[in-house]
Coordinates of C-alpha atoms in Angstrom, one line a residue:
X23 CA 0.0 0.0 0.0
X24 CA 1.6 3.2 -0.9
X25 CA -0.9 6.1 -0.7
X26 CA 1.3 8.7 0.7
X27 CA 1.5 7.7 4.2
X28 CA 4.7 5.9 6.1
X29 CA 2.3 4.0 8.1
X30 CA 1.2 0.6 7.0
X31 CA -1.6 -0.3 9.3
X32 CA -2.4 0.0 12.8
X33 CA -0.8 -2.9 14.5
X34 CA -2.2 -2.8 17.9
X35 CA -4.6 -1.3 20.9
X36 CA -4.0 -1.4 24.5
X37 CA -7.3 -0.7 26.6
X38 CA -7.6 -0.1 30.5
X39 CA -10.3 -0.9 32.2
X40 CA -12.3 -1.4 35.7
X41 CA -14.2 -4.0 34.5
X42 CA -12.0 -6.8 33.3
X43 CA -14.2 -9.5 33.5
X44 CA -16.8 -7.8 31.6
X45 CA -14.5 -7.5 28.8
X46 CA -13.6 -10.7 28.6
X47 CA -17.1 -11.9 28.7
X48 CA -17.5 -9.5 25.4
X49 CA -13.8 -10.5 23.9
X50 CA -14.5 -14.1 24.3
X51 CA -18.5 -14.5 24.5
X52 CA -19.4 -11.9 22.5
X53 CA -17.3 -10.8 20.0
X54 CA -15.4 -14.2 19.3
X55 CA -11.8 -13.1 19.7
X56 CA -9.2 -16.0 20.1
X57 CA -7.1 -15.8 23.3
X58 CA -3.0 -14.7 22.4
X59 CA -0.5 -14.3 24.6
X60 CA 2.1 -12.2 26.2
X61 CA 4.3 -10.9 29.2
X62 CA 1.1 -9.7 31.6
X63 CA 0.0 -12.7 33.3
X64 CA -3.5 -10.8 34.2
X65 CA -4.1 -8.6 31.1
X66 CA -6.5 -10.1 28.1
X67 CA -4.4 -10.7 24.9
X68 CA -7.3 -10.5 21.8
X69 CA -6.1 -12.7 18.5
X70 CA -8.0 -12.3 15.3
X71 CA -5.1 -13.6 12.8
X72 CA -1.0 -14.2 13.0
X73 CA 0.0 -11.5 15.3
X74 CA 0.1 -12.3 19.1
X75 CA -2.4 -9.9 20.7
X76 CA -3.9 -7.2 18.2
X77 CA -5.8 -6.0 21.3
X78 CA -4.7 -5.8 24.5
X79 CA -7.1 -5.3 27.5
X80 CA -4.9 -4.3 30.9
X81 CA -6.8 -3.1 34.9
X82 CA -7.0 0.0 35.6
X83 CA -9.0 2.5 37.7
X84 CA -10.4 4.4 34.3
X85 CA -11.7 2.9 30.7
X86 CA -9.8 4.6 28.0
X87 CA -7.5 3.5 25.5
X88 CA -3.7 3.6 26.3
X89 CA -1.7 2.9 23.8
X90 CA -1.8 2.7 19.9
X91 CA 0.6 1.0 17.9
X92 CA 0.8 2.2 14.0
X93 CA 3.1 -0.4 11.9
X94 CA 5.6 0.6 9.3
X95 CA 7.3 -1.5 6.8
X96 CA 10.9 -1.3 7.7
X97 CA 13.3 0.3 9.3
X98 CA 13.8 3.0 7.2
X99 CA 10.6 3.8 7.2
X100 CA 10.4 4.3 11.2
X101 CA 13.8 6.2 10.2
X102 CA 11.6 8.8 8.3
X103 CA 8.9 8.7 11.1
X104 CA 11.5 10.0 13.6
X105 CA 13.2 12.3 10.5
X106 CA 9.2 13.9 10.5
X107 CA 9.0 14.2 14.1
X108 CA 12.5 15.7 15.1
X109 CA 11.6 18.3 12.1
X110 CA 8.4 19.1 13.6
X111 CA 9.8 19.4 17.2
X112 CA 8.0 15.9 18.6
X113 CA 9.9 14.3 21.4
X114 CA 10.2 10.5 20.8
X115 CA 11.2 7.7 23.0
X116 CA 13.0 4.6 21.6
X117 CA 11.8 1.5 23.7
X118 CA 14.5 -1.0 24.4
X119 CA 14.9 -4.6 22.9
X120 CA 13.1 -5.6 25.8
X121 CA 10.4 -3.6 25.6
X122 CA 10.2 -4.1 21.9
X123 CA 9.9 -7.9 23.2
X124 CA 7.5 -7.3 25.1
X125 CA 4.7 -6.0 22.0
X126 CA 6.4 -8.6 20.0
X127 CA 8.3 -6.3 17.5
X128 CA 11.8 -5.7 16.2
X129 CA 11.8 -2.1 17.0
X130 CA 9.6 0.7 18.4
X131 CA 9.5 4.4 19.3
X132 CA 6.8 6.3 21.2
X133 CA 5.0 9.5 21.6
X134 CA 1.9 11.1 22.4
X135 CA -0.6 12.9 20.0
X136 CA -2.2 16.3 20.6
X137 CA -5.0 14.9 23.5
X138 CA -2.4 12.8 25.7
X139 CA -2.8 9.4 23.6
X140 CA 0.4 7.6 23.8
X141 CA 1.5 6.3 20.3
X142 CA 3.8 3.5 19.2
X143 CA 5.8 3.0 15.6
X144 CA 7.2 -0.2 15.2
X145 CA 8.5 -2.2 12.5
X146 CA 9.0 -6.4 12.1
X147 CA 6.0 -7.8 13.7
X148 CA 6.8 -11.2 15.0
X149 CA 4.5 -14.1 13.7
X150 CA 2.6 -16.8 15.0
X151 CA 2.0 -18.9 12.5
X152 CA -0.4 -21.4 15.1
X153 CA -4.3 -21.7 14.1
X154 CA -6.6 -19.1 15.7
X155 CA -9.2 -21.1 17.5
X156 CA -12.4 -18.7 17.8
X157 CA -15.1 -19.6 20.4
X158 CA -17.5 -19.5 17.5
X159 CA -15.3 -20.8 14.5
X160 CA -15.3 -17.1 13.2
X161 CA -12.1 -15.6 11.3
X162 CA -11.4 -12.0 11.1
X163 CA -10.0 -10.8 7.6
X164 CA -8.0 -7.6 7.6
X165 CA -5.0 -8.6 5.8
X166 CA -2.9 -5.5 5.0
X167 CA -5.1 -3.2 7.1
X168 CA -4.2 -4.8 10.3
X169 CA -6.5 -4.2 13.2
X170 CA -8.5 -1.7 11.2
X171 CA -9.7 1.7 12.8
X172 CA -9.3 3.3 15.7
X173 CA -11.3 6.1 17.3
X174 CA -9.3 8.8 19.4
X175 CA -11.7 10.9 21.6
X176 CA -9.9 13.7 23.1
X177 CA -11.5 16.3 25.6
X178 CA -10.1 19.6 24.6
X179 CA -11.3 20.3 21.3
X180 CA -10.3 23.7 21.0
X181 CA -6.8 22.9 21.8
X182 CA -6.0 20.9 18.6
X183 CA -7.3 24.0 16.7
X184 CA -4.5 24.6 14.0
X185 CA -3.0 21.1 14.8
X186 CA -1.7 19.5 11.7
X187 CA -0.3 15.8 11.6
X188 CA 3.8 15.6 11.6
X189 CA 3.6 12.5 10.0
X190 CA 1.9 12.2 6.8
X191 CA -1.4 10.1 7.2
X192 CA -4.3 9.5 5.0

């Protein structure tokens, strides 16, 4: 896909949330999602398709969305994602290996948007090639688009007024 943008597809969502067990009634119940894996023993890991978790549901005092992971196709592409934010004056973290581990990618940077929403850029997605074994027999097909959409609320409308993107999205 090359329509302008450096992003490829958004890779994953991390969720907090008081009610855990409701969520999992409505990831596994409900919805049909596939249990994954990773390193918190007592969050929800969501599989729909090869990755490990697309979704990620941790406990927390609030509901809101905590993290969102954008994919790019290489290294030199998450090159020119940090190239666009130094020139726009966006501090970035890079995450170490074992934090890269730890969302099951090669490499990853953070920041956060506008409204406070931390966001992740990673490159080399590891695979699990294993079956995904829905409660219902269902399978999810995104292919290149990867999780799909995301929604963003934010509570200060006014204060993104003038706000333009630094990375080119479309």
């Amino acid at each position: 896909m090359d329509n302008g943008s450096l992003f490829n597809a958004l890779g994953y969502v991390t969720i907090q949330t008081a009610e855990i067990d409701r969520w999992r009634h409505f990831a596994f119940g409900v919805l049909g999602f596939a249990e994954g894996f990773g390193p918190d023993p007592d969050a929800l890991y969501l599989r729909m398709d090869e990755r490990a978790a697309r979704i990620i549901v941790t406990s927390g005092d609030t509901d809101r969305i905590m993290t969102v992971g954008w994919e790019v196709r290489d290294r030199a592409a998450l090159q020119r994602v940090k190239d666009a934010l130094d020139a726009a004056g966006v501090a970035f973290k890079q995450l170490s290996q074992s934090e890269a581990d730890d969302r099951r990618v090669e490499e990853v940077i953070t920041f956060d948007d506008p409204a406070g929403t931390r966001l992740e850029v990673f490159h080399g997605a590891v695979l699990n090639h294993s079956p995904v074994i829905t409660p219902f027999g269902a399978r999810f097909v995104t292919g290149d688009q990867g999780l799909g959409h995301v929604v963003l609320p934010t509570l200060d409308v006014n204060g993104l007024a003038g706000w333009k993107p630094a990375v080119p999205v479309t």
